[in-house]
mmCIF file of C-alpha atoms in Angstrom:
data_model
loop_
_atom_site.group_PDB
_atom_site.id
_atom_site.type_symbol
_atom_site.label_atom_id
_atom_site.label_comp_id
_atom_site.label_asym_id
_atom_site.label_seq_id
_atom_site.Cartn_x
_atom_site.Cartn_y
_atom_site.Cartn_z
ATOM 1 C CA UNK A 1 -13.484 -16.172 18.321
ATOM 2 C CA UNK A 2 -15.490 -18.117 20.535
ATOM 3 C CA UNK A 3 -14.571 -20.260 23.181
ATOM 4 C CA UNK A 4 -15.683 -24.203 23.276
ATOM 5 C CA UNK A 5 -15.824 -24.926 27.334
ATOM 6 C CA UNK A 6 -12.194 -23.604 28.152
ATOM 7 C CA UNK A 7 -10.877 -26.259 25.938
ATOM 8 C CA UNK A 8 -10.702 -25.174 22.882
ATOM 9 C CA UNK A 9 -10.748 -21.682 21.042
ATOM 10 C CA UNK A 10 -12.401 -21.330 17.650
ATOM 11 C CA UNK A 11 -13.290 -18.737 14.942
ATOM 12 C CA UNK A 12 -16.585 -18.510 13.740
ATOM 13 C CA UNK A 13 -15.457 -18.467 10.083
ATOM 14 C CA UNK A 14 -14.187 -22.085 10.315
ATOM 15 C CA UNK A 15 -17.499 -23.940 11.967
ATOM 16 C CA UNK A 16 -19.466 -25.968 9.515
ATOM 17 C CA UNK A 17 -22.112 -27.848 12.045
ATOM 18 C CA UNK A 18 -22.299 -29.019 15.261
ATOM 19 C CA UNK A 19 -23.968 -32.452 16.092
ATOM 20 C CA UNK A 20 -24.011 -33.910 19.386
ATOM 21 C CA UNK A 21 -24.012 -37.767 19.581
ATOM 22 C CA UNK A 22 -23.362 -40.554 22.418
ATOM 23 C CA UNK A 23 -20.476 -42.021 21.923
ATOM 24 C CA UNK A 24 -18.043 -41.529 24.019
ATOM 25 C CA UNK A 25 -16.594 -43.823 26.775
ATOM 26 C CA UNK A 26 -16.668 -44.686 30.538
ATOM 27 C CA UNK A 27 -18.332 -41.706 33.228
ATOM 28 C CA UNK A 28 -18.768 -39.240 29.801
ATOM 29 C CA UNK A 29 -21.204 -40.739 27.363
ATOM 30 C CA UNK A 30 -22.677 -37.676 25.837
ATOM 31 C CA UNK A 31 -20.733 -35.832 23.252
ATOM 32 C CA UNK A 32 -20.771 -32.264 21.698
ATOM 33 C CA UNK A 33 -19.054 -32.317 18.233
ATOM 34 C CA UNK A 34 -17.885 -29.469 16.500
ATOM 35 C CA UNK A 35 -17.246 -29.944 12.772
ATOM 36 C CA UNK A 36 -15.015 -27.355 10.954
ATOM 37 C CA UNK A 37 -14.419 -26.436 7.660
ATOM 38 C CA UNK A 38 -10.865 -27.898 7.639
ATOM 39 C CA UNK A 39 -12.057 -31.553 8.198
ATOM 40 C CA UNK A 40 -11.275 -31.453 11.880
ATOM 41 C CA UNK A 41 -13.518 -32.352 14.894
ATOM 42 C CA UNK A 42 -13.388 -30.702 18.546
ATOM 43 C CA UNK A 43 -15.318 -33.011 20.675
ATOM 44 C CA UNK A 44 -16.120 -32.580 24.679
ATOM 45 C CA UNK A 45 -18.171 -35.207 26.389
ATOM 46 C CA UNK A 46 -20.335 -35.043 29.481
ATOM 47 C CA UNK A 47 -21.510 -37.087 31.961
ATOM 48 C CA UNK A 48 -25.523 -36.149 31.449
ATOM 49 C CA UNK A 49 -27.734 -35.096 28.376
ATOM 50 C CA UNK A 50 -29.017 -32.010 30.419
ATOM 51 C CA UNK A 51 -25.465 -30.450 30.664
ATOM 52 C CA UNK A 52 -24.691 -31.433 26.723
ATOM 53 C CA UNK A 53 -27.901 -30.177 25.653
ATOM 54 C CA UNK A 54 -27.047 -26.818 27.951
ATOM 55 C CA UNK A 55 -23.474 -26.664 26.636
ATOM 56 C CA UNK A 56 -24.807 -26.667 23.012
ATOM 57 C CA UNK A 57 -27.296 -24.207 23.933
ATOM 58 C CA UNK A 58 -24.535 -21.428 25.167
ATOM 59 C CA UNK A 59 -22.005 -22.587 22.408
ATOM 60 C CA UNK A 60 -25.162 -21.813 19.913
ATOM 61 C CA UNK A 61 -25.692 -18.360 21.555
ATOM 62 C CA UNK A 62 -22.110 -17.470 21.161
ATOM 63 C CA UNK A 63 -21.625 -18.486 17.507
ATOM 64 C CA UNK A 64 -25.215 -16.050 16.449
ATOM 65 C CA UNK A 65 -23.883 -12.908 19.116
ATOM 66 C CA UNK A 66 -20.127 -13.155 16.666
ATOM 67 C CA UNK A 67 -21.882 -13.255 13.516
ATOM 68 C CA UNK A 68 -24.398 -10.553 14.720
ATOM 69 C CA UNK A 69 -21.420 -8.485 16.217
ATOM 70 C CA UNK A 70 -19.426 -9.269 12.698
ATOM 71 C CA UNK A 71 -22.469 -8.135 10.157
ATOM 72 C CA UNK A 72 -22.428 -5.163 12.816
ATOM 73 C CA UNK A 73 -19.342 -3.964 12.210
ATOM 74 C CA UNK A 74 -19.722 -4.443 8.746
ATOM 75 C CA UNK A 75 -23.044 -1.824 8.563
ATOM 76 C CA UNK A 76 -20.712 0.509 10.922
ATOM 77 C CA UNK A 77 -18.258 0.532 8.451
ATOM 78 C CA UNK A 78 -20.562 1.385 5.621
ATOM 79 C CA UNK A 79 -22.185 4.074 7.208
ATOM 80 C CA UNK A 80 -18.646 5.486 8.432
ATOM 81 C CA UNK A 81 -17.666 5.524 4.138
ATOM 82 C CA UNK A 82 -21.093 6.810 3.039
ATOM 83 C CA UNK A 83 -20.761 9.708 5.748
ATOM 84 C CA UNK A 84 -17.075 10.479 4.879
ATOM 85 C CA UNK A 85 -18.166 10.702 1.133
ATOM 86 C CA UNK A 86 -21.037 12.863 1.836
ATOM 87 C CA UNK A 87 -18.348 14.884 3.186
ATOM 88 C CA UNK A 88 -15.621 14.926 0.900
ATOM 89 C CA UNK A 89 -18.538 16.077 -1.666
ATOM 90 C CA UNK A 90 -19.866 18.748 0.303
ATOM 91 C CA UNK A 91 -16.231 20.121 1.031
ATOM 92 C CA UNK A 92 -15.241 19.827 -2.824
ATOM 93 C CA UNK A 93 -18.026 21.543 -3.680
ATOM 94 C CA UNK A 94 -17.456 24.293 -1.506
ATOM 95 C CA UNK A 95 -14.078 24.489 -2.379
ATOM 96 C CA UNK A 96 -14.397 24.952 -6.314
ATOM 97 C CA UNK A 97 -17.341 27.561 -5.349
ATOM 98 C CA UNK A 98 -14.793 29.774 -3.448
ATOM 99 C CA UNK A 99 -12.081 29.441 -6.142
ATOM 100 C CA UNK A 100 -14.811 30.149 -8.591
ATOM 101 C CA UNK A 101 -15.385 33.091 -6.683
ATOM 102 C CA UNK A 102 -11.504 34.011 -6.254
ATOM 103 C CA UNK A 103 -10.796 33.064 -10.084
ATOM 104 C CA UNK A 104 -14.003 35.305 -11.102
ATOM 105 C CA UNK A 105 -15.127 32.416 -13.600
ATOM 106 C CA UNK A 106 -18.055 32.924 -15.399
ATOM 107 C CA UNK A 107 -19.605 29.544 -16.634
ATOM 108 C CA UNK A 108 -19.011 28.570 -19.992
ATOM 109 C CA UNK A 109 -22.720 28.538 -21.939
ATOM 110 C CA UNK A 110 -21.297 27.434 -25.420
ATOM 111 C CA UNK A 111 -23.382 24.138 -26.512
#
């Protein structure tokens, strides 16, 4: 989730684009759209280009750090399963050698 200048709250999931455009009204003529999958738009509006263009700029930053830390988490969680069934083979392995051992089974050569 990602935060859109203390206004609104959004997941990353549901962004489609973000266009900034100058149309809004009165003291705030800059505007920062954000277009989500749904159909709906979250605009703010600012008084100056600089502070649009610097908004857009951190709002940017935020949505590639969540997909980063998302695909992240993802790898983790990959390695975590490969590991643990590394594991579970190993320990299998061993355990049919012991009861091998304990059951004094000789391997079956018949082709």
């Amino acid at each position: 989730m990602i935060d859109f200048e203390d206004y609104y709250t959004v997941a990353v999931e549901q962004i489609e684009y973000i266009d900034m455009n100058e149309k809004g009204t009165g003291d705030c003529p800059y505007c920062l759209n954000i277009h989500l999958l749904s159909g709906r738009v979250l605009s703010v509006c600012y008084r100056t280009a600089m502070a649009r263009t610097t908004a857009r700029n951190k709002l940017c930053g935020q949505i590639e750090t969540e997909r980063r830390r998302d695909s992240e988490t993802i790898i983790n969680r990959l390695y975590l399963i490969k590991d643990a069934l590394e594991r579970v083979d190993k320990r299998q392995f061993r355990i049919w050698k012991q009861l091998k051992e304990l059951l004094k089974l000789e391997p079956d050569e018949t082709i």
